[in-house]
mmCIF file of C-alpha atoms and ligand atoms in Angstrom:
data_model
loop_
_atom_site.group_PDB
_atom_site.id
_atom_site.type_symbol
_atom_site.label_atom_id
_atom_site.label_comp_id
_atom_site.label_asym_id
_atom_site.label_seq_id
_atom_site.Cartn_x
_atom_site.Cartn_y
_atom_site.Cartn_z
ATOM 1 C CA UNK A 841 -11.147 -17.199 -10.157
ATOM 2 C CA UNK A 842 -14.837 -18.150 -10.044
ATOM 3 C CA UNK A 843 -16.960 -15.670 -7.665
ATOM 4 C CA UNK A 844 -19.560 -17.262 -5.561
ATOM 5 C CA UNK A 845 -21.652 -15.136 -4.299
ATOM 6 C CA UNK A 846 -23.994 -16.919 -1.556
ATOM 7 C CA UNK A 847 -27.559 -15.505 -0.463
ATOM 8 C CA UNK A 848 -27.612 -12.810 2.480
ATOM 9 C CA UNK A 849 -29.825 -15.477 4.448
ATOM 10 C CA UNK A 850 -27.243 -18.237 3.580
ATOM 11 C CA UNK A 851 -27.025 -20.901 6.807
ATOM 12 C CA UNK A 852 -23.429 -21.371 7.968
ATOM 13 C CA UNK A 853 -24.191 -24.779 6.989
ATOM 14 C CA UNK A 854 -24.824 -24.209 3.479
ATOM 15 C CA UNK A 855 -21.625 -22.175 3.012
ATOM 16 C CA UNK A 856 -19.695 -24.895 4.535
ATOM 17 C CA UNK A 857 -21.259 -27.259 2.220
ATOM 18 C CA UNK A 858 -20.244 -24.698 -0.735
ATOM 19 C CA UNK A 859 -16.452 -24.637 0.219
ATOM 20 C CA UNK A 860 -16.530 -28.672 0.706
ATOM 21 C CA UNK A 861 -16.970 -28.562 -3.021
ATOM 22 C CA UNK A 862 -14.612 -25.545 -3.820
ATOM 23 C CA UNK A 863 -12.392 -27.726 -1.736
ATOM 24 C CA UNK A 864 -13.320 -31.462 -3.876
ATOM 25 C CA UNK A 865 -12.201 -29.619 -7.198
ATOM 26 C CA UNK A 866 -8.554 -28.785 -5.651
ATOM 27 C CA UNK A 867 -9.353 -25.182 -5.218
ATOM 28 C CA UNK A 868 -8.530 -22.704 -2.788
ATOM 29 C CA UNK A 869 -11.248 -20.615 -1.473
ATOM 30 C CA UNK A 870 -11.042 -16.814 -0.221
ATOM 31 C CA UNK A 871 -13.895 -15.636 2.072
ATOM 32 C CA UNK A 872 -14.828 -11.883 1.862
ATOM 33 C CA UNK A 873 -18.083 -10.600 3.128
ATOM 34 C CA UNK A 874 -20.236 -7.748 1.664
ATOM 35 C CA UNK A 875 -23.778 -6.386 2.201
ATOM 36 C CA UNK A 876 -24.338 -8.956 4.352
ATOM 37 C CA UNK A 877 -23.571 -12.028 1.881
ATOM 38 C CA UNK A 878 -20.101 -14.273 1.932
ATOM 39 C CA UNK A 879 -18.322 -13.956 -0.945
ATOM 40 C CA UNK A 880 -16.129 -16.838 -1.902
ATOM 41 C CA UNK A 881 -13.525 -16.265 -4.214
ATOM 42 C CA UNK A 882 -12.527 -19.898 -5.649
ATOM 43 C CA UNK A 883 -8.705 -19.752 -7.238
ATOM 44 C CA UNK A 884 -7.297 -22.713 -9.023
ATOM 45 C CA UNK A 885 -6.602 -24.911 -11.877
ATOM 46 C CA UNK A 886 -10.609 -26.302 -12.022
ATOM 47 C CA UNK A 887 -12.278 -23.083 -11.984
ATOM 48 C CA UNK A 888 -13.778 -24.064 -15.231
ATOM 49 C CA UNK A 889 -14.902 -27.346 -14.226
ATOM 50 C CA UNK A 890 -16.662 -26.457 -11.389
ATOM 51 C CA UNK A 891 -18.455 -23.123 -12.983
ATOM 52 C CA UNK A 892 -20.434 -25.700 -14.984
ATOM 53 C CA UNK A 893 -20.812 -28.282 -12.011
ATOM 54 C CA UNK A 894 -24.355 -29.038 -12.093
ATOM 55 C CA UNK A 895 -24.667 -30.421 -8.673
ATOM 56 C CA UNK A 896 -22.456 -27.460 -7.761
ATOM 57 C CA UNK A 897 -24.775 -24.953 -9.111
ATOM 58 C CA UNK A 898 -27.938 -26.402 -7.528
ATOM 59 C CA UNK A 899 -26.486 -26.314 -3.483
ATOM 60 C CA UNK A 900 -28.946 -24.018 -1.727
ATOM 61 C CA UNK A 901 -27.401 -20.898 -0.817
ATOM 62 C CA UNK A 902 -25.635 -19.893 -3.708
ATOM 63 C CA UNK A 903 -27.180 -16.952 -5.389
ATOM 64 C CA UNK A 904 -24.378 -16.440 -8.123
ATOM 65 C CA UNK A 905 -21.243 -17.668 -9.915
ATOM 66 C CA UNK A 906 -19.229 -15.802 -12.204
ATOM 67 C CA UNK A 907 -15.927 -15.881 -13.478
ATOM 68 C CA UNK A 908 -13.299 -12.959 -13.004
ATOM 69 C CA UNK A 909 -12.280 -11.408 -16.254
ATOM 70 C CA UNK A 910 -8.929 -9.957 -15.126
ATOM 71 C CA UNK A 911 -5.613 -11.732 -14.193
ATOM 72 C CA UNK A 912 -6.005 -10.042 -10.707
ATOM 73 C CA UNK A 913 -8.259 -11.421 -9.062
ATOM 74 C CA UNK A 914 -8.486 -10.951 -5.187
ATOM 75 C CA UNK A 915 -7.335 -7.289 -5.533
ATOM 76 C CA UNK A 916 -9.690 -6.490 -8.365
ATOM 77 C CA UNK A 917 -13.214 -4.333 -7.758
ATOM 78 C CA UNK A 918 -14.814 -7.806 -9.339
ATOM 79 C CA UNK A 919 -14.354 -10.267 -6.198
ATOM 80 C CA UNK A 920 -14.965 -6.742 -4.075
ATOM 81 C CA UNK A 921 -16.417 -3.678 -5.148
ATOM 82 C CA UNK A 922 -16.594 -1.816 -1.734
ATOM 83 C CA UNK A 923 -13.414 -0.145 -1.079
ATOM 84 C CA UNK A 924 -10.897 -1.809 1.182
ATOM 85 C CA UNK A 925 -9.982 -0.093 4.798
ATOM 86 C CA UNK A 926 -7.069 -0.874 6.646
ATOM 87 C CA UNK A 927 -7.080 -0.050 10.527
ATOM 88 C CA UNK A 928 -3.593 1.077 11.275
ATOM 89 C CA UNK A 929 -3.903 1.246 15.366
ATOM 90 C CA UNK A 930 -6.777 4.294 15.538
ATOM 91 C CA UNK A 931 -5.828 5.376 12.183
ATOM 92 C CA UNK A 932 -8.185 4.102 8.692
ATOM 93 C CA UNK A 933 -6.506 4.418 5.472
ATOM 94 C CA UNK A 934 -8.828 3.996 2.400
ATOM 95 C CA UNK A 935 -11.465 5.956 4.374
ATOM 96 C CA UNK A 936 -12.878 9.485 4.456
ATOM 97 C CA UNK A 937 -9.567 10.748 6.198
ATOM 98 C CA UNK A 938 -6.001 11.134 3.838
ATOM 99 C CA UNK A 939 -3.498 10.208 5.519
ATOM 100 C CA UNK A 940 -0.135 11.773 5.714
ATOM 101 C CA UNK A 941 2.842 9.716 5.892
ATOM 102 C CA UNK A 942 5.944 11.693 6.185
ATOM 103 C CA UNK A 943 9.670 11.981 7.388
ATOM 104 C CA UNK A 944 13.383 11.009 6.230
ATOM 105 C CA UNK A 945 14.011 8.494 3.627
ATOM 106 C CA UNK A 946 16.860 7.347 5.729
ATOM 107 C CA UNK A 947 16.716 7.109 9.780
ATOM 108 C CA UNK A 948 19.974 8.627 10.441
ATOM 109 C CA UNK A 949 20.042 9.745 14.160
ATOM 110 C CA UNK A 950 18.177 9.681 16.797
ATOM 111 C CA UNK A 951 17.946 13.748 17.084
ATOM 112 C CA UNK A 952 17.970 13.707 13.108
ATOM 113 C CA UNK A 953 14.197 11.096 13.508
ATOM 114 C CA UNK A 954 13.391 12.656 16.777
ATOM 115 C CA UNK A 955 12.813 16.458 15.218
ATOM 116 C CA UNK A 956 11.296 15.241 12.261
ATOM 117 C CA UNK A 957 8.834 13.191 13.806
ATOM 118 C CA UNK A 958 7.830 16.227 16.429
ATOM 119 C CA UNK A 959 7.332 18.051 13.083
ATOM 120 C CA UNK A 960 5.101 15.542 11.455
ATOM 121 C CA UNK A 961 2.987 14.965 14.224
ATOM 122 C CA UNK A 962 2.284 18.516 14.632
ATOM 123 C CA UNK A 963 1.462 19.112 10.961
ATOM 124 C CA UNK A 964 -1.225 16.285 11.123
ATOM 125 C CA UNK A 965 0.738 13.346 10.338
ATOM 126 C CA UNK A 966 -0.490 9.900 11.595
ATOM 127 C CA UNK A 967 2.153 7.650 10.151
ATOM 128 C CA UNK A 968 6.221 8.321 10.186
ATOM 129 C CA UNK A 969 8.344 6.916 7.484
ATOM 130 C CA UNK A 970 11.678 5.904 7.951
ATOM 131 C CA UNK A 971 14.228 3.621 5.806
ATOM 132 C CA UNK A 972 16.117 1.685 8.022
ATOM 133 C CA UNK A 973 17.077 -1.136 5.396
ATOM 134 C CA UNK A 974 17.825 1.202 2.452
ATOM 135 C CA UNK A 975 18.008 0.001 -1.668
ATOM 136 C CA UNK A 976 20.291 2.188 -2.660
ATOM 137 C CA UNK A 977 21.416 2.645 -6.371
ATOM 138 C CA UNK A 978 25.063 2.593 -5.613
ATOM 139 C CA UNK A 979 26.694 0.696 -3.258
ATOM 140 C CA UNK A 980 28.989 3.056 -1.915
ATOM 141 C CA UNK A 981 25.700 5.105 -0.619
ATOM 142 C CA UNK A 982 24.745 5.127 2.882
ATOM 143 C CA UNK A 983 22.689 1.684 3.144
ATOM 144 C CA UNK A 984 20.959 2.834 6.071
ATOM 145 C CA UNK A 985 21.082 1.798 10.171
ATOM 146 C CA UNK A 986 20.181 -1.465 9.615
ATOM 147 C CA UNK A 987 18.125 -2.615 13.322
ATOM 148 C CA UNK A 988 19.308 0.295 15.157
ATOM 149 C CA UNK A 989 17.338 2.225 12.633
ATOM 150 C CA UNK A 990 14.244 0.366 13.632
ATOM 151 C CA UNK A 991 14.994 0.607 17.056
ATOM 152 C CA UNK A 992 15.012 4.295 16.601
ATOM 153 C CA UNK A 993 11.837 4.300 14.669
ATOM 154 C CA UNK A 994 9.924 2.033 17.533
ATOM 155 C CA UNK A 995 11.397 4.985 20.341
ATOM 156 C CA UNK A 996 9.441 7.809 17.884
ATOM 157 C CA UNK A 997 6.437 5.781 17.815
ATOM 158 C CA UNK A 998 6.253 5.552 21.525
ATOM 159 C CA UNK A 999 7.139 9.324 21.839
ATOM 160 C CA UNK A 1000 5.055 10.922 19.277
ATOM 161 C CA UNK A 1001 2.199 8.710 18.786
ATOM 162 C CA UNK A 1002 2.702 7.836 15.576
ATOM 163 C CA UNK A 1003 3.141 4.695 13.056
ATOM 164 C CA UNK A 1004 5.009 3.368 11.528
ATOM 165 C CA UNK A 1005 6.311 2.374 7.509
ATOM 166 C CA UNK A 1006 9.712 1.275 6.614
ATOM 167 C CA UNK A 1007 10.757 -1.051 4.260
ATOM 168 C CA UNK A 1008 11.576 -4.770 3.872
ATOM 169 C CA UNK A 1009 14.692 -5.278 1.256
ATOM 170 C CA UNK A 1010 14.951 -9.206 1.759
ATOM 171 C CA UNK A 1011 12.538 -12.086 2.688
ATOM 172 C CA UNK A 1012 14.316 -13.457 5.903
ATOM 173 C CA UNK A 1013 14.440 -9.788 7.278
ATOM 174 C CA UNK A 1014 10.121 -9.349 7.081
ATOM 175 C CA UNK A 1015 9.934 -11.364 10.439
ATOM 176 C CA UNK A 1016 12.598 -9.047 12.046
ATOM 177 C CA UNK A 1017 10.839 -6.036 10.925
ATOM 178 C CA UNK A 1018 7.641 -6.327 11.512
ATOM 179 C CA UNK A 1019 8.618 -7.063 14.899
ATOM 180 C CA UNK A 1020 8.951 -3.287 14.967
ATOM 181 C CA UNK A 1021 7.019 -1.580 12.528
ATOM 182 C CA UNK A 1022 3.255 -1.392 11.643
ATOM 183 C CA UNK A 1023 3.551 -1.215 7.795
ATOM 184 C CA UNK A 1024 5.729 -2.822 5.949
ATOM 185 C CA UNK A 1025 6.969 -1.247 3.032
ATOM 186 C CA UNK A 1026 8.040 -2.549 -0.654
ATOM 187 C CA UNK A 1027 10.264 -0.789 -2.423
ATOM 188 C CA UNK A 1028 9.840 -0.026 -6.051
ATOM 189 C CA UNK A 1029 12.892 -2.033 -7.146
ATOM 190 C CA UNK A 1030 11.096 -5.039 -5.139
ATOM 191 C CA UNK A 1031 7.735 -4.496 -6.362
ATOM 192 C CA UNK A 1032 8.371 -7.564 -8.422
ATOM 193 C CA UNK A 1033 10.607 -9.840 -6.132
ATOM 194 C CA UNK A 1034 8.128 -12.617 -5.748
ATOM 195 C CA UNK A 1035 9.725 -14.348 -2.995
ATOM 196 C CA UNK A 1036 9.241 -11.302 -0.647
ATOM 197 C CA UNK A 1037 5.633 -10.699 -2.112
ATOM 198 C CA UNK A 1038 4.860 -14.267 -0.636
ATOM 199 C CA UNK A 1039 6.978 -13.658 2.937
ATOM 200 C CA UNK A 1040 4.616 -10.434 3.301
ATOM 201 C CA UNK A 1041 1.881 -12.087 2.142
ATOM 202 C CA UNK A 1042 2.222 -14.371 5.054
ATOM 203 C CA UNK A 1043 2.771 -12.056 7.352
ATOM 204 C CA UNK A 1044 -0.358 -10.142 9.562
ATOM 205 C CA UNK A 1045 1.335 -6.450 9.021
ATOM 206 C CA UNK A 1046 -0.388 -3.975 6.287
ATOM 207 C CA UNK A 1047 1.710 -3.222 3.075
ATOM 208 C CA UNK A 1048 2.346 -0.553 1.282
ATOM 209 C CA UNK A 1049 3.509 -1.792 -2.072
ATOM 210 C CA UNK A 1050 5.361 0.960 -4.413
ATOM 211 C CA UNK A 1051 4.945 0.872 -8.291
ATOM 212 C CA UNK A 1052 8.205 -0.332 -9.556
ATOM 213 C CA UNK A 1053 9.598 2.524 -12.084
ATOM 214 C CA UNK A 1054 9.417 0.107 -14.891
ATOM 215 C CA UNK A 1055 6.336 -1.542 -14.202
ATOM 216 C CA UNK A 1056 2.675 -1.316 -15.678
ATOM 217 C CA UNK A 1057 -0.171 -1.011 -13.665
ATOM 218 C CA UNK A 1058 -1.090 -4.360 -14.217
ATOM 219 C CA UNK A 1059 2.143 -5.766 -12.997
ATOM 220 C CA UNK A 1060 1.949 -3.249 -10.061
ATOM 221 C CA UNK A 1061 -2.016 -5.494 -9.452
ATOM 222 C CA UNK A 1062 -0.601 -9.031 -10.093
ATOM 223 C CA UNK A 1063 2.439 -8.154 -7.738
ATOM 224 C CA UNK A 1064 -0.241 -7.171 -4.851
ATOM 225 C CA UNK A 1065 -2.250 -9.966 -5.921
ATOM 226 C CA UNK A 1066 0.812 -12.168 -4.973
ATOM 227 C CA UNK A 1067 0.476 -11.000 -1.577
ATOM 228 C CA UNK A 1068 -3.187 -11.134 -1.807
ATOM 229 C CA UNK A 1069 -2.901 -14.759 -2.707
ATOM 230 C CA UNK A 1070 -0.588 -15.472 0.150
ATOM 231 C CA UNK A 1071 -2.965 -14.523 2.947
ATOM 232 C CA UNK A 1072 -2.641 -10.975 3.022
ATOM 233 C CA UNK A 1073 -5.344 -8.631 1.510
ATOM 234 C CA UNK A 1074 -4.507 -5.636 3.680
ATOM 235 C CA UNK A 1075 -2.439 -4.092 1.137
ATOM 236 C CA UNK A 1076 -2.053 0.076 -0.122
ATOM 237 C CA UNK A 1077 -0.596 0.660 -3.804
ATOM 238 C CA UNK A 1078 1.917 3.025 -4.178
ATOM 239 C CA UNK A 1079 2.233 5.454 -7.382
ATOM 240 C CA UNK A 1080 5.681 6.743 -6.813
ATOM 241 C CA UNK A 1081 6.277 8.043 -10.521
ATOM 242 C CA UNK A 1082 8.064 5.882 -13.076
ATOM 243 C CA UNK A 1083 10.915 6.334 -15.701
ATOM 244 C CA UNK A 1084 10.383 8.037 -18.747
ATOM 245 C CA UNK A 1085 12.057 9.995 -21.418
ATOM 246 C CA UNK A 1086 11.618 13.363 -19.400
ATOM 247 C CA UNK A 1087 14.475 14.322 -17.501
ATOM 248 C CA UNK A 1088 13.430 17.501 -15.268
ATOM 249 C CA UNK A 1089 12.331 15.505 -12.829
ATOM 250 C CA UNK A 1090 13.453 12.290 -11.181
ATOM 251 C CA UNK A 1091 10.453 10.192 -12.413
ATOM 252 C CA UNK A 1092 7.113 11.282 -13.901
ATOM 253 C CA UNK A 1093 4.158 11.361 -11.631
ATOM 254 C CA UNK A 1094 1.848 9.188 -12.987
ATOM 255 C CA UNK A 1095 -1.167 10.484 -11.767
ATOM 256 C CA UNK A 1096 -3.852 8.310 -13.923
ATOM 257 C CA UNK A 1097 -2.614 5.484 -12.074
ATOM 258 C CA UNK A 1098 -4.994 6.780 -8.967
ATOM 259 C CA UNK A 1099 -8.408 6.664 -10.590
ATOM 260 C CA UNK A 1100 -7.367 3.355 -12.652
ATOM 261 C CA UNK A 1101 -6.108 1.863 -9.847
ATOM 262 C CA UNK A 1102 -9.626 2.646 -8.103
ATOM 263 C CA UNK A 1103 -11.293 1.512 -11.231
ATOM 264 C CA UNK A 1104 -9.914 -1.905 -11.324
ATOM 265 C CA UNK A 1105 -8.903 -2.455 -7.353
ATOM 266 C CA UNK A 1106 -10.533 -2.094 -3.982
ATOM 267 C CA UNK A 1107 -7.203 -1.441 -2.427
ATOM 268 C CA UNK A 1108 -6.443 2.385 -0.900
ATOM 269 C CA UNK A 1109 -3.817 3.925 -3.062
ATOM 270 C CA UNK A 1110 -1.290 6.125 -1.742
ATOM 271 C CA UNK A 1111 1.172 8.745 -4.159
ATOM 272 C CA UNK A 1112 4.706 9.517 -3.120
ATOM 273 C CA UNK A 1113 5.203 13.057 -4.430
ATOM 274 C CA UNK A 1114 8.973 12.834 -3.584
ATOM 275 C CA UNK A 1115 10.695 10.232 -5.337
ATOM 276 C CA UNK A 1116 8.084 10.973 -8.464
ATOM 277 C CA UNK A 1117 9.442 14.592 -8.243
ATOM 278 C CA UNK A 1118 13.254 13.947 -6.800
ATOM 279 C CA UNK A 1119 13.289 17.673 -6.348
ATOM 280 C CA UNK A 1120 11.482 19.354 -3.074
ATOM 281 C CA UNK A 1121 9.961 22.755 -5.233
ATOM 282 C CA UNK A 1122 7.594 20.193 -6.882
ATOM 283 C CA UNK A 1123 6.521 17.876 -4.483
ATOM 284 C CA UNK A 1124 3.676 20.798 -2.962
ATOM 285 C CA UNK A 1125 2.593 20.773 -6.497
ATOM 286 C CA UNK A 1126 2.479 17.278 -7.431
ATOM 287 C CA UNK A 1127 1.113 16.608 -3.674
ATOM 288 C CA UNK A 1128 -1.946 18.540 -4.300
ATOM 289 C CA UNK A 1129 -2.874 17.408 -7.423
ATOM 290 C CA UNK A 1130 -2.606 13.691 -5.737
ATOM 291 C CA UNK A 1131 -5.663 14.809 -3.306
ATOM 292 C CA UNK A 1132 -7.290 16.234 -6.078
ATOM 293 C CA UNK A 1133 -6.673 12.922 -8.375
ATOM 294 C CA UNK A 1134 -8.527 11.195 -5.299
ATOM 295 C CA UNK A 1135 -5.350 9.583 -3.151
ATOM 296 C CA UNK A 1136 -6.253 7.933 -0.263
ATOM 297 C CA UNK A 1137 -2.805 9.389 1.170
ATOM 298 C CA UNK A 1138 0.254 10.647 0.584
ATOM 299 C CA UNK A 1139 3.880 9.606 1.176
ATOM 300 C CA UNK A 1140 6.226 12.201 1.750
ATOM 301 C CA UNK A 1141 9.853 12.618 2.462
ATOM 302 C CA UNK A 1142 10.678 15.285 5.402
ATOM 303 C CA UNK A 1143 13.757 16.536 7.187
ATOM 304 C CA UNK A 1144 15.133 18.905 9.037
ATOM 305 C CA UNK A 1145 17.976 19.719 7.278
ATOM 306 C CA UNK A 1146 17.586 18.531 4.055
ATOM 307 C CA UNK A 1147 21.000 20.275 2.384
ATOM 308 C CA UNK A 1148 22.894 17.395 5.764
ATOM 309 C CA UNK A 1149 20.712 14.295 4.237
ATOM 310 C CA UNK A 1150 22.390 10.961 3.554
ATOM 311 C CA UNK A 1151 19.778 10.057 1.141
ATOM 312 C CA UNK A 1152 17.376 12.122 -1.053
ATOM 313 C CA UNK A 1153 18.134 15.452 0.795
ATOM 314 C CA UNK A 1154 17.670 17.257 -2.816
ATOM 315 C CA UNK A 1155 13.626 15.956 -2.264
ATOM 316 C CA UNK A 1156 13.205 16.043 0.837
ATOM 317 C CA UNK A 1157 10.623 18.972 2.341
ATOM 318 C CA UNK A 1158 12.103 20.993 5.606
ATOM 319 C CA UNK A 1159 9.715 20.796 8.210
ATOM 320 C CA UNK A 1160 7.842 24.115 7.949
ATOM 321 C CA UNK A 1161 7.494 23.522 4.353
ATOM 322 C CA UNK A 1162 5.677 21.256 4.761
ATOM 323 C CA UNK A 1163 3.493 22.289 7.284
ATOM 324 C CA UNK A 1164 2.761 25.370 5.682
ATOM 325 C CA UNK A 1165 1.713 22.160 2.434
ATOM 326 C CA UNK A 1166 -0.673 20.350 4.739
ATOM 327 C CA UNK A 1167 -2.620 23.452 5.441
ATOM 328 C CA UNK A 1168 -3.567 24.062 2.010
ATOM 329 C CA UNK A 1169 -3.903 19.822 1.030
ATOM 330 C CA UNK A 1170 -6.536 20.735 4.102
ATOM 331 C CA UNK A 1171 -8.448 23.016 1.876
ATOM 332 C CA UNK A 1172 -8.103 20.712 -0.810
ATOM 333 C CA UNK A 1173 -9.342 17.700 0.501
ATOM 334 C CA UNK A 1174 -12.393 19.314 1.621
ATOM 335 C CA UNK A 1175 -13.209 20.534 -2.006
ATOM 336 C CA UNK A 1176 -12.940 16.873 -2.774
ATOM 337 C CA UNK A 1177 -14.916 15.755 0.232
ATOM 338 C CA UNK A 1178 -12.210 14.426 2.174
ATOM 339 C CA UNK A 1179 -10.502 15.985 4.718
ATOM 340 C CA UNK A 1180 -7.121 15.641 6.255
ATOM 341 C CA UNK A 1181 -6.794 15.523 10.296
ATOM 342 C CA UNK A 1182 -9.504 16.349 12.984
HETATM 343 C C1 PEP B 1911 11.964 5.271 -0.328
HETATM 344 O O1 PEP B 1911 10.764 5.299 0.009
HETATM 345 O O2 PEP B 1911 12.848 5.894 0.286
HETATM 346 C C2 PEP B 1911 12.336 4.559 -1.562
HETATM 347 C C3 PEP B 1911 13.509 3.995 -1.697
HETATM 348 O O3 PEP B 1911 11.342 4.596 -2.481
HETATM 349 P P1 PEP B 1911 11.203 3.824 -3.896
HETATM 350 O O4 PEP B 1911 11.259 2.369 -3.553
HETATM 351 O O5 PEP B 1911 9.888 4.288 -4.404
HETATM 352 O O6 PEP B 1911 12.357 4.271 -4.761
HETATM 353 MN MN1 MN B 1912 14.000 8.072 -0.515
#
C-alpha cells in the first residue's frame, strides 16, 4: 500500500483529483482522516508505479507518499498511528474506559442468560456475551440454540441495557446475526476462514476477531486486514491464549501479544482470560495481568452455575466471583490510568 498523506489545508478538489489518479492506476483507495489531513491508503497491484509517478507526485495537495513496510496494511499503526475507537451504542472500546464483556459461552435458557446478565450489569459490565451458534470440538457437544439463542440474547439487551457479542460460525448466517447482535464475533477456529472474513468485512457491525490457537500474530493482522480490506475497519483483536506444549492450562495466555499488537496495529485489543486459562481459579489472575499488559478489555466467561454448564462450565466464573474480580481490575486499571466503569 502506498500512503498519501494530503496537506491539512488540502481543497476537496485537490483530493478528488488525487484519488482520480489512485483510481487511473487500477487501485483502490481507503480514506482515513487524522490531525486534520486525509489520509489515503492506495492498495493494489501498481503501487509501485504510481509511487514514482511524476505527474502524480507534483498534484497540489499532497504533502507525502510512502510505502507500507508490513503485509498489513490498513490495520497497521503505519496507514494510522492514532488508536482506533469503536462506538458500541454509548459504550467506546479502545478508549480510556476497559470494557468488560462477560457471561455464558453458551445461551442455554432464558433464566440460565437472564441471571447472568443481571449479574454482569451490576458488576460493571457494558457488553454480554453469549454463543448462540457454538464451534464445538466434538460433535456430539451441545452446538448451541441456534436463533432462539439470539432471540434470547436481543430480550437481555432490552432488559439489562447491555450489548451484545456472539459469534458467526458460517458466512450465510452473518446477515441473520447481525440482525440481532451488535458485535459480531470470530471464533478462533475461524480466525482464518477467509470467506467469512470478507462476509464481515462487508457487513456495518464491529468485530471482535479471536487469535486462532495456532496462529501467529501476523496471521491474526492479515486475517483482520481481510476484513479491513473488505470495508470494515471497526475491528477488536482477540488474544485468547494459543496451544503449546504446557498442559496445566487449556491454552497459554499470550500476553506479549497486547503491547505487539499495539505496536504494529491501531485496532483495540481485547484478552479472553477464560478459554486462555480453561480453568476458573486462573482467570482472576490472568485477567489482571491483561489490564496491567494494557488491554483495552476483557472477555470473560460467567455463569451462574457453572458445575450445570453445557459448555466450558470448568472456566466459567460464578457471578460473585467475579464481581468480587472487577473490584480489584478497578484498582488496577487506575494504576495504569484507565479505569473500569463510572
Ligand atoms: C467462545 O468464545 O466461547 C469460543 C468458542 O472461543 P474461542 O473461539 O476463542 O475458542
Ligand atoms: Mn467458551
Amino acid at each position: 500500500m502506498l500512503i498519501l498523506v494530503m496537506r491539512s489545508d488540502a481543497k476537496v478538489s485537490e483530493i478528488g483529483a488525487v484519488l482520480q489518479k489512485v483510481e487511473q492506476f487500477g487501485l483502490k483507495p481507503h480514506l482515513t482522516k487524522e490531525n486534520g489531513k486525509t489520509i489515503i491508503g492506495a492498495v493494489g497491484e501498481s503501487e509501485e508505479l504510481l509511487a514514482v509517478d511524476e505527474s502524480f507526485l507534483r498534484l497540489p495537495g499532497v504533502e507525502s507518499a510512502l510505502p507500507t513496510q508490513q503485509p498489513f496494511k490498513l490495520v497497521s499503526h503505519e496507514f494510522k498511528q492514532e488508536q482506533t475507537r469503536i462506538q458500541v451504542g454509548d459504550v467506546e472500546i479502545g478508549g480510556q474506559e476497559i470494557i468488560l464483556m462477560a457471561g455464558p459461552c453458551a445461551v442455554e435458557s432464558e433464566d440460565q442468560l437472564f441471571k447472568t446478565a443481571e449479574g454482569v450489569k451490576e458488576a460493571g459490565g457494558k457488553i454480554l456475551r453469549g454463543g448462540a451458534f457454538k464451534p464445538r470440538t466434538s460433535p456430539y457437544s451441545f452446538q448451541g440454540l441456534g436463533k432462539q439463542g439470539l432471540e434470547l440474547m436481543a430480550k437481555a439487551r432490552a432488559r439489562f441495557g447491555l450489548y451484545l457479542v456472539t459469534e458467526v460460525l458460517t458466512p450465510n448466517e452473518v446477515e441473520l446475526v447481525a440482525g440481532y447482535t451488535d458485535i459480531l464475533q470470530i471464533g478462533a477456529r475461524n480466525m482464518q476462514n477467509f470467506s467469512l472474513l470478507k462476509e464481515v468485512g462487508k457487513s456495518v457491525k464491529p468485530v471482535l476477531l479471536k487469535r486462532g490457537m495456532m496462529s501467529t500474530l501476523e496471521e491474526l493482522f492479515m486475517a483482520a486486514e481481510y476484513i479491513a480490506a473488505n470495508g470494515n475497519s471497526r475491528i477488536m483483536l482477540c488474544e485468547r491464549g494459543i496451544r503449546t506444549f504446557e498442559k496445566y492450562t487449556r491454552n497459554t495466555l499470550d500476553l506479549s501479544a497486547v503491547p505487539l499488537a499495539k505496536k504494529f496495529t491501531h485496532l483495540p485489543v481485547i484478552v479472553d482470560p477464560s478459554h486462555a486459562a480453561g480453568k476458573r481459579d486462573l482467570v482472576p489472575s490472568l485477567s489482571r495481568a491483561a489490564v496491567a499488559a494494557g488491554a483495552d478489555g476483557l472477555i470473560i466467561e460467567v455463569h451462574p452455575e457453572p458445575e450445570k454448564a453445557l459448555s466450558d462450565g470448568s472456566q466459567s466464573l460464578t457471578i460473585e466471583v467475579f464481581k468480587e474480580l472487577v473490584q480489584e481490575l478497578k484498582r488496577i486499571a487506575e494504576a495504569v490510568g484507565r479505569k473500569i466503569g463510572d
